[in-house]
Amino acid sequence: MLIGFSVLVIPYILSNYYYFDAAVPISGRIKSSFPHIQQYINFGVFQKLFALLGILYFVFLYFNKKDRYRNVKLSFLIGSLVQLFYNLLFQSEIGQWYFVSQMFFCGLFIYDIVNNLKSIIFKKITFDKIIFAAALIFVCGIGWLKLTTSFSIQNNVFASHSKFEKKSNDLVRETAESFEKNIPANSRIYVYDFPGKFAFYSNFNVIPADGLVANKNYFNDMKSGNFKNFLNKNKIEYLIFPTHFLTKHKTQGFLALHVDSRNENYIFKVRNTLNRTIIDSLKESELDKIKSYANPIKTWQPQYDSITVYKLKP
């Protein structure tokens, strides 16, 4: 297994070193602070929940020595906990999909507990059918909510500002299509987030703030005090930034953009995602405001109410 694994991993790691100067791919590099522990550790609800359940499951498996697959489950659990704490210490961006292995060991934990209860308390086979039916209804219910509404466990359940509502047409698509009424076709636009959807649903040339993946020239251009020159050099006239923040902070962070929202004249701080440094900034007063739109991704980013299209002043 190790030999087979190394056939894939070693060339992958070496090619990352060659192309990106790091063992991890660039998408991981811009989110990870490894080997340095990140400054602000977000020990959120999911991290606390899975850490607690992981420890409880470890204790359960330690004493449940009759389980045929005990060693396999322990190995998987330990690996999953290591990944959980790696993300906690070194990952700056965490989404629900980062917890797949933790959800998997929770499923194993539930199965093992039910199995033990069945053998100790419930002898009849109907108990299995009841548990299976309840689990099936629960999973299908979550699936139905995902299909028909904006339901998100992380945001709708644990965030106070996120809306739970019936799913309409894709709001990013609607917003992108409405941009075309105020911005000339084929314009080049610098976007703080969701560049893929925005580019797909519009006729604009979209430049993502997070950085052009694997394009070192882009990051070489993004030097201190050079942001305006970068925009002019590449004929980028329009910018889309988040606005109308619900709280006033010195830093409202995205991967490549930090916003100082403490007063009405926002300061948009452009960040080099490779070396994680602020390279330049633009005050809102340095830009011409074209129009504001309702935040089309508020379900996932509830901290601001709108996005605004700006044009770079000459």
PDB file of C-alpha atoms in Angstrom:
ATOM      1  CA  MET A   1       0.000   0.000   0.000  1.00  0.00           C
ATOM      2  CA  LEU A   2       2.802   2.421   0.879  1.00  0.00           C
ATOM      3  CA  ILE A   3       4.657   1.667  -2.373  1.00  0.00           C
ATOM      4  CA  GLY A   4       1.490   2.153  -4.433  1.00  0.00           C
ATOM      5  CA  PHE A   5       0.675   5.354  -2.562  1.00  0.00           C
ATOM      6  CA  SER A   6       4.197   6.725  -3.089  1.00  0.00           C
ATOM      7  CA  VAL A   7       3.906   6.211  -6.873  1.00  0.00           C
ATOM      8  CA  LEU A   8       1.178   8.873  -6.843  1.00  0.00           C
ATOM      9  CA  VAL A   9       2.323  11.114  -4.001  1.00  0.00           C
ATOM     10  CA  ILE A  10       6.060  11.567  -4.676  1.00  0.00           C
ATOM     11  CA  PRO A  11       5.674  12.931  -8.255  1.00  0.00           C
ATOM     12  CA  TYR A  12       2.791  15.097  -7.018  1.00  0.00           C
ATOM     13  CA  ILE A  13       4.856  16.648  -4.215  1.00  0.00           C
ATOM     14  CA  LEU A  14       7.928  17.135  -6.433  1.00  0.00           C
ATOM     15  CA  SER A  15       5.892  18.805  -9.190  1.00  0.00           C
ATOM     16  CA  ASN A  16       4.324  21.168  -6.628  1.00  0.00           C
ATOM     17  CA  TYR A  17       7.806  22.132  -5.436  1.00  0.00           C
ATOM     18  CA  TYR A  18       8.874  22.720  -9.031  1.00  0.00           C
ATOM     19  CA  TYR A  19       5.859  24.779 -10.117  1.00  0.00           C
ATOM     20  CA  PHE A  20       4.722  26.491  -6.902  1.00  0.00           C
ATOM     21  CA  ASP A  21       7.780  26.411  -4.557  1.00  0.00           C
ATOM     22  CA  ALA A  22       5.756  24.424  -2.008  1.00  0.00           C
ATOM     23  CA  ALA A  23       4.790  20.797  -1.402  1.00  0.00           C
ATOM     24  CA  VAL A  24       1.072  21.574  -1.318  1.00  0.00           C
ATOM     25  CA  PRO A  25      -0.786  22.820  -4.404  1.00  0.00           C
ATOM     26  CA  ILE A  26      -1.332  26.550  -4.681  1.00  0.00           C
ATOM     27  CA  SER A  27      -5.005  26.311  -3.665  1.00  0.00           C
ATOM     28  CA  GLY A  28      -3.895  24.782  -0.362  1.00  0.00           C
ATOM     29  CA  ARG A  29      -0.905  27.060   0.036  1.00  0.00           C
ATOM     30  CA  ILE A  30      -2.947  30.252   0.013  1.00  0.00           C
ATOM     31  CA  LYS A  31      -5.165  28.871   2.808  1.00  0.00           C
ATOM     32  CA  SER A  32      -2.561  27.144   4.975  1.00  0.00           C
ATOM     33  CA  SER A  33      -0.078  28.662   7.443  1.00  0.00           C
ATOM     34  CA  PHE A  34       1.857  25.410   7.904  1.00  0.00           C
ATOM     35  CA  PRO A  35       4.395  25.028   9.567  1.00  0.00           C
ATOM     36  CA  HIS A  36       3.562  28.222  11.490  1.00  0.00           C
ATOM     37  CA  ILE A  37       0.464  28.126  13.699  1.00  0.00           C
ATOM     38  CA  GLN A  38      -1.991  30.745  12.506  1.00  0.00           C
ATOM     39  CA  GLN A  39      -2.453  33.858  14.600  1.00  0.00           C
ATOM     40  CA  TYR A  40      -6.192  33.470  15.182  1.00  0.00           C
ATOM     41  CA  ILE A  41      -7.381  29.920  15.931  1.00  0.00           C
ATOM     42  CA  ASN A  42     -11.108  29.568  15.296  1.00  0.00           C
ATOM     43  CA  PHE A  43     -12.270  26.785  17.606  1.00  0.00           C
ATOM     44  CA  GLY A  44     -15.816  26.904  16.256  1.00  0.00           C
ATOM     45  CA  VAL A  45     -18.909  24.800  16.847  1.00  0.00           C
ATOM     46  CA  PHE A  46     -17.996  22.052  14.374  1.00  0.00           C
ATOM     47  CA  GLN A  47     -14.415  21.775  15.661  1.00  0.00           C
ATOM     48  CA  LYS A  48     -15.628  21.478  19.258  1.00  0.00           C
ATOM     49  CA  LEU A  49     -18.377  19.001  18.325  1.00  0.00           C
ATOM     50  CA  PHE A  50     -16.143  16.644  16.324  1.00  0.00           C
ATOM     51  CA  ALA A  51     -13.255  16.863  18.818  1.00  0.00           C
ATOM     52  CA  LEU A  52     -15.631  15.842  21.641  1.00  0.00           C
ATOM     53  CA  LEU A  53     -17.291  13.047  19.628  1.00  0.00           C
ATOM     54  CA  GLY A  54     -13.893  11.831  18.418  1.00  0.00           C
ATOM     55  CA  ILE A  55     -12.594  11.513  21.977  1.00  0.00           C
ATOM     56  CA  LEU A  56     -15.806   9.781  23.090  1.00  0.00           C
ATOM     57  CA  TYR A  57     -15.561   7.347  20.155  1.00  0.00           C
ATOM     58  CA  PHE A  58     -11.914   6.637  20.981  1.00  0.00           C
ATOM     59  CA  VAL A  59     -12.871   5.752  24.570  1.00  0.00           C
ATOM     60  CA  PHE A  60     -15.767   3.629  23.269  1.00  0.00           C
ATOM     61  CA  LEU A  61     -13.492   1.675  20.885  1.00  0.00           C
ATOM     62  CA  TYR A  62     -10.818   1.255  23.558  1.00  0.00           C
ATOM     63  CA  PHE A  63     -13.248  -0.666  25.766  1.00  0.00           C
ATOM     64  CA  ASN A  64     -15.204  -2.359  22.966  1.00  0.00           C
ATOM     65  CA  LYS A  65     -12.567  -5.037  22.306  1.00  0.00           C
ATOM     66  CA  LYS A  66     -15.003  -7.514  20.731  1.00  0.00           C
ATOM     67  CA  ASP A  67     -15.401  -5.380  17.586  1.00  0.00           C
ATOM     68  CA  ARG A  68     -13.828  -7.276  14.633  1.00  0.00           C
ATOM     69  CA  TYR A  69     -12.821  -4.028  12.891  1.00  0.00           C
ATOM     70  CA  ARG A  70     -11.683  -2.194  16.025  1.00  0.00           C
ATOM     71  CA  ASN A  71      -8.095  -1.570  14.842  1.00  0.00           C
ATOM     72  CA  VAL A  72      -9.249  -0.304  11.439  1.00  0.00           C
ATOM     73  CA  LYS A  73     -11.739   2.067  13.068  1.00  0.00           C
ATOM     74  CA  LEU A  74      -9.143   3.296  15.572  1.00  0.00           C
ATOM     75  CA  SER A  75      -6.658   3.981  12.761  1.00  0.00           C
ATOM     76  CA  PHE A  76      -9.234   5.925  10.759  1.00  0.00           C
ATOM     77  CA  LEU A  77     -10.381   7.843  13.848  1.00  0.00           C
ATOM     78  CA  ILE A  78      -6.837   8.861  14.812  1.00  0.00           C
ATOM     79  CA  GLY A  79      -6.123  10.004  11.244  1.00  0.00           C
ATOM     80  CA  SER A  80      -9.346  11.999  11.169  1.00  0.00           C
ATOM     81  CA  LEU A  81      -8.551  13.701  14.488  1.00  0.00           C
ATOM     82  CA  VAL A  82      -5.045  14.583  13.255  1.00  0.00           C
ATOM     83  CA  GLN A  83      -6.608  16.179  10.151  1.00  0.00           C
ATOM     84  CA  LEU A  84      -9.128  18.024  12.337  1.00  0.00           C
ATOM     85  CA  PHE A  85      -6.413  19.573  14.515  1.00  0.00           C
ATOM     86  CA  TYR A  86      -4.242  20.341  11.479  1.00  0.00           C
ATOM     87  CA  ASN A  87      -7.128  22.356  10.035  1.00  0.00           C
ATOM     88  CA  LEU A  88      -7.692  24.022  13.384  1.00  0.00           C
ATOM     89  CA  LEU A  89      -4.068  25.131  13.732  1.00  0.00           C
ATOM     90  CA  PHE A  90      -3.023  25.839  10.144  1.00  0.00           C
ATOM     91  CA  GLN A  91      -6.052  26.373   7.863  1.00  0.00           C
ATOM     92  CA  SER A  92      -7.292  29.959   7.503  1.00  0.00           C
ATOM     93  CA  GLU A  93     -10.420  29.008   5.540  1.00  0.00           C
ATOM     94  CA  ILE A  94     -12.759  26.223   6.685  1.00  0.00           C
ATOM     95  CA  GLY A  95     -15.926  25.078   4.921  1.00  0.00           C
ATOM     96  CA  GLN A  96     -18.380  22.302   5.765  1.00  0.00           C
ATOM     97  CA  TRP A  97     -16.679  20.025   3.237  1.00  0.00           C
ATOM     98  CA  TYR A  98     -13.507  20.016   5.400  1.00  0.00           C
ATOM     99  CA  PHE A  99     -15.319  17.760   7.899  1.00  0.00           C
ATOM    100  CA  VAL A 100     -16.117  14.777   5.660  1.00  0.00           C
ATOM    101  CA  SER A 101     -13.915  12.275   7.519  1.00  0.00           C
ATOM    102  CA  GLN A 102     -15.261  13.488  10.881  1.00  0.00           C
ATOM    103  CA  MET A 103     -18.842  12.969   9.697  1.00  0.00           C
ATOM    104  CA  PHE A 104     -17.814   9.497   8.567  1.00  0.00           C
ATOM    105  CA  PHE A 105     -16.501   8.459  12.006  1.00  0.00           C
ATOM    106  CA  CYS A 106     -19.660   9.921  13.585  1.00  0.00           C
ATOM    107  CA  GLY A 107     -21.645   7.583  11.338  1.00  0.00           C
ATOM    108  CA  LEU A 108     -19.520   4.646  12.509  1.00  0.00           C
ATOM    109  CA  PHE A 109     -19.993   5.761  16.123  1.00  0.00           C
ATOM    110  CA  ILE A 110     -23.792   5.885  15.761  1.00  0.00           C
ATOM    111  CA  TYR A 111     -23.791   2.459  14.110  1.00  0.00           C
ATOM    112  CA  ASP A 112     -21.655   0.919  16.862  1.00  0.00           C
ATOM    113  CA  ILE A 113     -23.808   2.396  19.644  1.00  0.00           C
ATOM    114  CA  VAL A 114     -27.046   1.211  18.013  1.00  0.00           C
ATOM    115  CA  ASN A 115     -25.535  -2.207  17.433  1.00  0.00           C
ATOM    116  CA  ASN A 116     -24.584  -2.506  21.099  1.00  0.00           C
ATOM    117  CA  LEU A 117     -27.980  -1.290  22.281  1.00  0.00           C
ATOM    118  CA  LYS A 118     -29.642  -3.838  20.038  1.00  0.00           C
ATOM    119  CA  SER A 119     -27.665  -6.745  21.477  1.00  0.00           C
ATOM    120  CA  ILE A 120     -28.084  -5.586  25.082  1.00  0.00           C
ATOM    121  CA  ILE A 121     -31.621  -4.122  25.223  1.00  0.00           C
ATOM    122  CA  PHE A 122     -33.502  -4.734  21.985  1.00  0.00           C
ATOM    123  CA  LYS A 123     -33.494  -8.311  20.817  1.00  0.00           C
ATOM    124  CA  LYS A 124     -36.062  -8.022  18.052  1.00  0.00           C
ATOM    125  CA  ILE A 125     -35.119  -7.347  14.441  1.00  0.00           C
ATOM    126  CA  THR A 126     -37.768  -4.590  14.236  1.00  0.00           C
ATOM    127  CA  PHE A 127     -35.364  -2.254  16.105  1.00  0.00           C
ATOM    128  CA  ASP A 128     -33.008  -2.328  13.093  1.00  0.00           C
ATOM    129  CA  LYS A 129     -35.881  -1.403  10.791  1.00  0.00           C
ATOM    130  CA  ILE A 130     -36.989   1.493  13.007  1.00  0.00           C
ATOM    131  CA  ILE A 131     -33.461   2.953  13.179  1.00  0.00           C
ATOM    132  CA  PHE A 132     -32.963   2.534   9.419  1.00  0.00           C
ATOM    133  CA  ALA A 133     -36.313   4.189   8.605  1.00  0.00           C
ATOM    134  CA  ALA A 134     -35.624   7.121  10.958  1.00  0.00           C
ATOM    135  CA  ALA A 135     -32.141   7.663   9.497  1.00  0.00           C
ATOM    136  CA  LEU A 136     -33.457   7.428   5.928  1.00  0.00           C
ATOM    137  CA  ILE A 137     -36.225   9.980   6.603  1.00  0.00           C
ATOM    138  CA  PHE A 138     -33.728  12.339   8.277  1.00  0.00           C
ATOM    139  CA  VAL A 139     -31.198  12.182   5.400  1.00  0.00           C
ATOM    140  CA  CYS A 140     -33.895  12.544   2.739  1.00  0.00           C
ATOM    141  CA  GLY A 141     -35.348  15.497   4.675  1.00  0.00           C
ATOM    142  CA  ILE A 142     -31.980  17.270   4.711  1.00  0.00           C
ATOM    143  CA  GLY A 143     -31.592  16.512   0.993  1.00  0.00           C
ATOM    144  CA  TRP A 144     -35.026  17.968   0.243  1.00  0.00           C
ATOM    145  CA  LEU A 145     -34.195  21.153   2.189  1.00  0.00           C
ATOM    146  CA  LYS A 146     -30.918  21.488   0.263  1.00  0.00           C
ATOM    147  CA  LEU A 147     -32.732  21.149  -3.066  1.00  0.00           C
ATOM    148  CA  THR A 148     -35.613  23.508  -2.376  1.00  0.00           C
ATOM    149  CA  THR A 149     -34.256  26.107   0.096  1.00  0.00           C
ATOM    150  CA  SER A 150     -31.117  28.021   1.052  1.00  0.00           C
ATOM    151  CA  PHE A 151     -30.649  25.634   4.001  1.00  0.00           C
ATOM    152  CA  SER A 152     -27.111  25.442   5.380  1.00  0.00           C
ATOM    153  CA  ILE A 153     -26.332  23.776   8.724  1.00  0.00           C
ATOM    154  CA  GLN A 154     -23.262  25.915   9.337  1.00  0.00           C
ATOM    155  CA  ASN A 155     -24.901  29.239   8.458  1.00  0.00           C
ATOM    156  CA  ASN A 156     -28.651  28.885   9.011  1.00  0.00           C
ATOM    157  CA  VAL A 157     -28.325  26.967  12.278  1.00  0.00           C
ATOM    158  CA  PHE A 158     -25.208  28.536  13.807  1.00  0.00           C
ATOM    159  CA  ALA A 159     -25.136  32.050  12.254  1.00  0.00           C
ATOM    160  CA  SER A 160     -27.526  34.775  13.348  1.00  0.00           C
ATOM    161  CA  HIS A 161     -27.595  36.838  10.140  1.00  0.00           C
ATOM    162  CA  SER A 162     -28.100  34.165   7.490  1.00  0.00           C
ATOM    163  CA  LYS A 163     -31.529  33.835   5.909  1.00  0.00           C
ATOM    164  CA  PHE A 164     -33.464  30.591   5.602  1.00  0.00           C
ATOM    165  CA  GLU A 165     -35.783  30.946   2.640  1.00  0.00           C
ATOM    166  CA  LYS A 166     -37.189  29.142  -0.350  1.00  0.00           C
ATOM    167  CA  LYS A 167     -34.585  28.733  -3.067  1.00  0.00           C
ATOM    168  CA  SER A 168     -35.161  31.058  -5.983  1.00  0.00           C
ATOM    169  CA  ASN A 169     -33.183  31.290  -9.194  1.00  0.00           C
ATOM    170  CA  ASP A 170     -29.436  31.415  -8.684  1.00  0.00           C
ATOM    171  CA  LEU A 171     -28.851  34.883  -7.177  1.00  0.00           C
ATOM    172  CA  VAL A 172     -25.302  35.073  -8.540  1.00  0.00           C
ATOM    173  CA  ARG A 173     -26.711  34.478 -12.013  1.00  0.00           C
ATOM    174  CA  GLU A 174     -29.412  37.132 -11.574  1.00  0.00           C
ATOM    175  CA  THR A 175     -26.856  39.622 -10.273  1.00  0.00           C
ATOM    176  CA  ALA A 176     -24.379  38.904 -13.076  1.00  0.00           C
ATOM    177  CA  GLU A 177     -27.101  39.375 -15.679  1.00  0.00           C
ATOM    178  CA  SER A 178     -28.221  42.662 -14.113  1.00  0.00           C
ATOM    179  CA  PHE A 179     -24.621  43.959 -14.204  1.00  0.00           C
ATOM    180  CA  GLU A 180     -24.840  43.992 -17.981  1.00  0.00           C
ATOM    181  CA  LYS A 181     -27.325  46.885 -17.796  1.00  0.00           C
ATOM    182  CA  ASN A 182     -24.737  49.124 -16.109  1.00  0.00           C
ATOM    183  CA  ILE A 183     -21.386  47.867 -17.373  1.00  0.00           C
ATOM    184  CA  PRO A 184     -20.220  47.662 -21.010  1.00  0.00           C
ATOM    185  CA  ALA A 185     -20.060  44.145 -22.453  1.00  0.00           C
ATOM    186  CA  ASN A 186     -16.675  42.366 -22.352  1.00  0.00           C
ATOM    187  CA  SER A 187     -15.384  44.707 -19.638  1.00  0.00           C
ATOM    188  CA  ARG A 188     -12.564  43.422 -17.466  1.00  0.00           C
ATOM    189  CA  ILE A 189     -13.719  43.192 -13.832  1.00  0.00           C
ATOM    190  CA  TYR A 190     -11.731  42.518 -10.650  1.00  0.00           C
ATOM    191  CA  VAL A 191     -13.926  40.359  -8.363  1.00  0.00           C
ATOM    192  CA  TYR A 192     -13.388  39.668  -4.657  1.00  0.00           C
ATOM    193  CA  ASP A 193     -15.153  36.248  -4.689  1.00  0.00           C
ATOM    194  CA  PHE A 194     -17.338  33.754  -6.663  1.00  0.00           C
ATOM    195  CA  PRO A 195     -15.397  34.445  -9.934  1.00  0.00           C
ATOM    196  CA  GLY A 196     -16.332  31.119 -11.551  1.00  0.00           C
ATOM    197  CA  LYS A 197     -20.103  31.580 -11.380  1.00  0.00           C
ATOM    198  CA  PHE A 198     -19.850  35.247 -12.202  1.00  0.00           C
ATOM    199  CA  ALA A 199     -17.766  34.582 -15.328  1.00  0.00           C
ATOM    200  CA  PHE A 200     -20.006  31.694 -16.426  1.00  0.00           C
ATOM    201  CA  TYR A 201     -23.224  33.717 -16.226  1.00  0.00           C
ATOM    202  CA  SER A 202     -21.921  36.951 -17.760  1.00  0.00           C
ATOM    203  CA  ASN A 203     -20.069  38.277 -20.798  1.00  0.00           C
ATOM    204  CA  PHE A 204     -17.343  39.903 -18.724  1.00  0.00           C
ATOM    205  CA  ASN A 205     -13.669  39.059 -18.423  1.00  0.00           C
ATOM    206  CA  VAL A 206     -13.335  38.231 -14.739  1.00  0.00           C
ATOM    207  CA  ILE A 207     -10.071  38.644 -12.821  1.00  0.00           C
ATOM    208  CA  PRO A 208     -10.253  36.837  -9.432  1.00  0.00           C
ATOM    209  CA  ALA A 209      -8.834  38.651  -6.408  1.00  0.00           C
ATOM    210  CA  ASP A 210      -7.674  35.344  -4.928  1.00  0.00           C
ATOM    211  CA  GLY A 211      -5.068  35.178  -7.666  1.00  0.00           C
ATOM    212  CA  LEU A 212      -4.642  33.496 -10.987  1.00  0.00           C
ATOM    213  CA  VAL A 213      -3.828  29.922 -10.011  1.00  0.00           C
ATOM    214  CA  ALA A 214      -0.210  28.977 -10.758  1.00  0.00           C
ATOM    215  CA  ASN A 215       0.466  32.357 -12.412  1.00  0.00           C
ATOM    216  CA  LYS A 216       3.611  33.685 -10.723  1.00  0.00           C
ATOM    217  CA  ASN A 217       3.681  36.756 -12.974  1.00  0.00           C
ATOM    218  CA  TYR A 218       0.419  37.895 -11.405  1.00  0.00           C
ATOM    219  CA  PHE A 219       1.901  37.793  -7.929  1.00  0.00           C
ATOM    220  CA  ASN A 220       5.094  39.468  -9.103  1.00  0.00           C
ATOM    221  CA  ASP A 221       2.953  42.347 -10.389  1.00  0.00           C
ATOM    222  CA  MET A 222       1.088  42.550  -7.104  1.00  0.00           C
ATOM    223  CA  LYS A 223       3.847  44.426  -5.289  1.00  0.00           C
ATOM    224  CA  SER A 224       3.495  47.098  -2.654  1.00  0.00           C
ATOM    225  CA  GLY A 225       1.980  50.284  -4.037  1.00  0.00           C
ATOM    226  CA  ASN A 226       1.450  48.715  -7.442  1.00  0.00           C
ATOM    227  CA  PHE A 227      -2.228  47.768  -7.410  1.00  0.00           C
ATOM    228  CA  LYS A 228      -3.460  50.734  -9.462  1.00  0.00           C
ATOM    229  CA  ASN A 229      -0.640  50.178 -11.952  1.00  0.00           C
ATOM    230  CA  PHE A 230      -1.651  46.522 -12.187  1.00  0.00           C
ATOM    231  CA  LEU A 231      -5.256  47.505 -12.951  1.00  0.00           C
ATOM    232  CA  ASN A 232      -4.253  50.104 -15.549  1.00  0.00           C
ATOM    233  CA  LYS A 233      -1.664  47.844 -17.160  1.00  0.00           C
ATOM    234  CA  ASN A 234      -4.231  45.073 -17.604  1.00  0.00           C
ATOM    235  CA  LYS A 235      -7.058  47.454 -18.637  1.00  0.00           C
ATOM    236  CA  ILE A 236      -9.225  46.598 -15.631  1.00  0.00           C
ATOM    237  CA  GLU A 237     -11.680  49.447 -15.109  1.00  0.00           C
ATOM    238  CA  TYR A 238     -14.277  47.866 -12.843  1.00  0.00           C
ATOM    239  CA  LEU A 239     -14.094  46.295  -9.386  1.00  0.00           C
ATOM    240  CA  ILE A 240     -16.677  44.401  -7.342  1.00  0.00           C
ATOM    241  CA  PHE A 241     -16.268  44.611  -3.559  1.00  0.00           C
ATOM    242  CA  PRO A 242     -18.447  43.663  -0.550  1.00  0.00           C
ATOM    243  CA  THR A 243     -20.192  46.591   1.195  1.00  0.00           C
ATOM    244  CA  HIS A 244     -22.709  47.458   3.938  1.00  0.00           C
ATOM    245  CA  PHE A 245     -21.113  45.342   6.661  1.00  0.00           C
ATOM    246  CA  LEU A 246     -23.289  44.565   9.673  1.00  0.00           C
ATOM    247  CA  THR A 247     -20.460  45.264  12.118  1.00  0.00           C
ATOM    248  CA  LYS A 248     -17.651  47.833  12.062  1.00  0.00           C
ATOM    249  CA  HIS A 249     -14.201  46.271  12.163  1.00  0.00           C
ATOM    250  CA  LYS A 250     -10.668  47.163  11.144  1.00  0.00           C
ATOM    251  CA  THR A 251     -10.485  43.891   9.242  1.00  0.00           C
ATOM    252  CA  GLN A 252     -13.259  41.987   7.491  1.00  0.00           C
ATOM    253  CA  GLY A 253     -11.255  39.215   5.895  1.00  0.00           C
ATOM    254  CA  PHE A 254     -11.482  37.357   2.601  1.00  0.00           C
ATOM    255  CA  LEU A 255      -8.686  35.370   1.015  1.00  0.00           C
ATOM    256  CA  ALA A 256      -7.274  38.241  -1.039  1.00  0.00           C
ATOM    257  CA  LEU A 257      -9.169  41.240   0.267  1.00  0.00           C
ATOM    258  CA  HIS A 258      -9.447  42.803   3.708  1.00  0.00           C
ATOM    259  CA  VAL A 259     -11.980  45.573   4.294  1.00  0.00           C
ATOM    260  CA  ASP A 260     -11.694  48.268   6.955  1.00  0.00           C
ATOM    261  CA  SER A 261     -15.354  49.081   7.619  1.00  0.00           C
ATOM    262  CA  ARG A 262     -14.981  51.346  10.647  1.00  0.00           C
ATOM    263  CA  ASN A 263     -16.257  54.432   8.833  1.00  0.00           C
ATOM    264  CA  GLU A 264     -18.331  55.245   5.744  1.00  0.00           C
ATOM    265  CA  ASN A 265     -15.249  55.620   3.527  1.00  0.00           C
ATOM    266  CA  TYR A 266     -14.305  51.929   3.328  1.00  0.00           C
ATOM    267  CA  ILE A 267     -10.665  50.989   2.820  1.00  0.00           C
ATOM    268  CA  PHE A 268     -10.185  47.973   0.551  1.00  0.00           C
ATOM    269  CA  LYS A 269      -6.862  46.329   1.391  1.00  0.00           C
ATOM    270  CA  VAL A 270      -5.475  44.082  -1.329  1.00  0.00           C
ATOM    271  CA  ARG A 271      -3.647  41.030  -0.024  1.00  0.00           C
ATOM    272  CA  ASN A 272      -1.067  38.834  -1.735  1.00  0.00           C
ATOM    273  CA  THR A 273      -2.420  35.368  -0.981  1.00  0.00           C
ATOM    274  CA  LEU A 274       0.929  33.637  -1.498  1.00  0.00           C
ATOM    275  CA  ASN A 275       2.880  35.499   1.177  1.00  0.00           C
ATOM    276  CA  ARG A 276      -0.212  36.725   3.116  1.00  0.00           C
ATOM    277  CA  THR A 277       0.801  40.381   3.221  1.00  0.00           C
ATOM    278  CA  ILE A 278      -1.221  43.539   2.537  1.00  0.00           C
ATOM    279  CA  ILE A 279       0.375  45.015  -0.562  1.00  0.00           C
ATOM    280  CA  ASP A 280      -1.772  48.049  -1.254  1.00  0.00           C
ATOM    281  CA  SER A 281      -5.127  49.640  -0.493  1.00  0.00           C
ATOM    282  CA  LEU A 282      -7.842  51.711  -2.120  1.00  0.00           C
ATOM    283  CA  LYS A 283     -10.179  54.079  -0.328  1.00  0.00           C
ATOM    284  CA  GLU A 284     -13.767  54.049  -1.481  1.00  0.00           C
ATOM    285  CA  SER A 285     -13.390  57.762  -2.232  1.00  0.00           C
ATOM    286  CA  GLU A 286     -10.782  56.875  -4.874  1.00  0.00           C
ATOM    287  CA  LEU A 287     -13.423  54.942  -6.826  1.00  0.00           C
ATOM    288  CA  ASP A 288     -16.574  55.914  -8.686  1.00  0.00           C
ATOM    289  CA  LYS A 289     -19.554  54.013  -7.317  1.00  0.00           C
ATOM    290  CA  ILE A 290     -21.688  52.556 -10.122  1.00  0.00           C
ATOM    291  CA  LYS A 291     -24.374  50.593  -8.280  1.00  0.00           C
ATOM    292  CA  SER A 292     -24.968  48.342  -5.274  1.00  0.00           C
ATOM    293  CA  TYR A 293     -26.765  44.992  -5.363  1.00  0.00           C
ATOM    294  CA  ALA A 294     -28.063  42.681  -2.630  1.00  0.00           C
ATOM    295  CA  ASN A 295     -25.407  40.207  -1.502  1.00  0.00           C
ATOM    296  CA  PRO A 296     -26.072  37.146  -3.731  1.00  0.00           C
ATOM    297  CA  ILE A 297     -24.173  34.745  -1.447  1.00  0.00           C
ATOM    298  CA  LYS A 298     -25.551  35.897   1.912  1.00  0.00           C
ATOM    299  CA  THR A 299     -26.394  32.323   2.921  1.00  0.00           C
ATOM    300  CA  TRP A 300     -22.655  31.559   3.055  1.00  0.00           C
ATOM    301  CA  GLN A 301     -21.260  35.019   3.820  1.00  0.00           C
ATOM    302  CA  PRO A 302     -23.838  36.695   6.091  1.00  0.00           C
ATOM    303  CA  GLN A 303     -21.587  39.463   7.454  1.00  0.00           C
ATOM    304  CA  TYR A 304     -22.402  42.016   4.730  1.00  0.00           C
ATOM    305  CA  ASP A 305     -25.617  43.051   2.977  1.00  0.00           C
ATOM    306  CA  SER A 306     -24.521  44.100  -0.494  1.00  0.00           C
ATOM    307  CA  ILE A 307     -21.892  44.053  -3.196  1.00  0.00           C
ATOM    308  CA  THR A 308     -20.972  47.220  -5.079  1.00  0.00           C
ATOM    309  CA  VAL A 309     -19.626  47.811  -8.558  1.00  0.00           C
ATOM    310  CA  TYR A 310     -16.944  50.494  -8.700  1.00  0.00           C
ATOM    311  CA  LYS A 311     -15.070  52.113 -11.555  1.00  0.00           C
ATOM    312  CA  LEU A 312     -11.450  53.125 -11.136  1.00  0.00           C
ATOM    313  CA  LYS A 313     -11.061  56.887 -11.253  1.00  0.00           C
ATOM    314  CA  PRO A 314      -8.627  58.166 -13.928  1.00  0.00           C
TER     315      PRO A 314
END
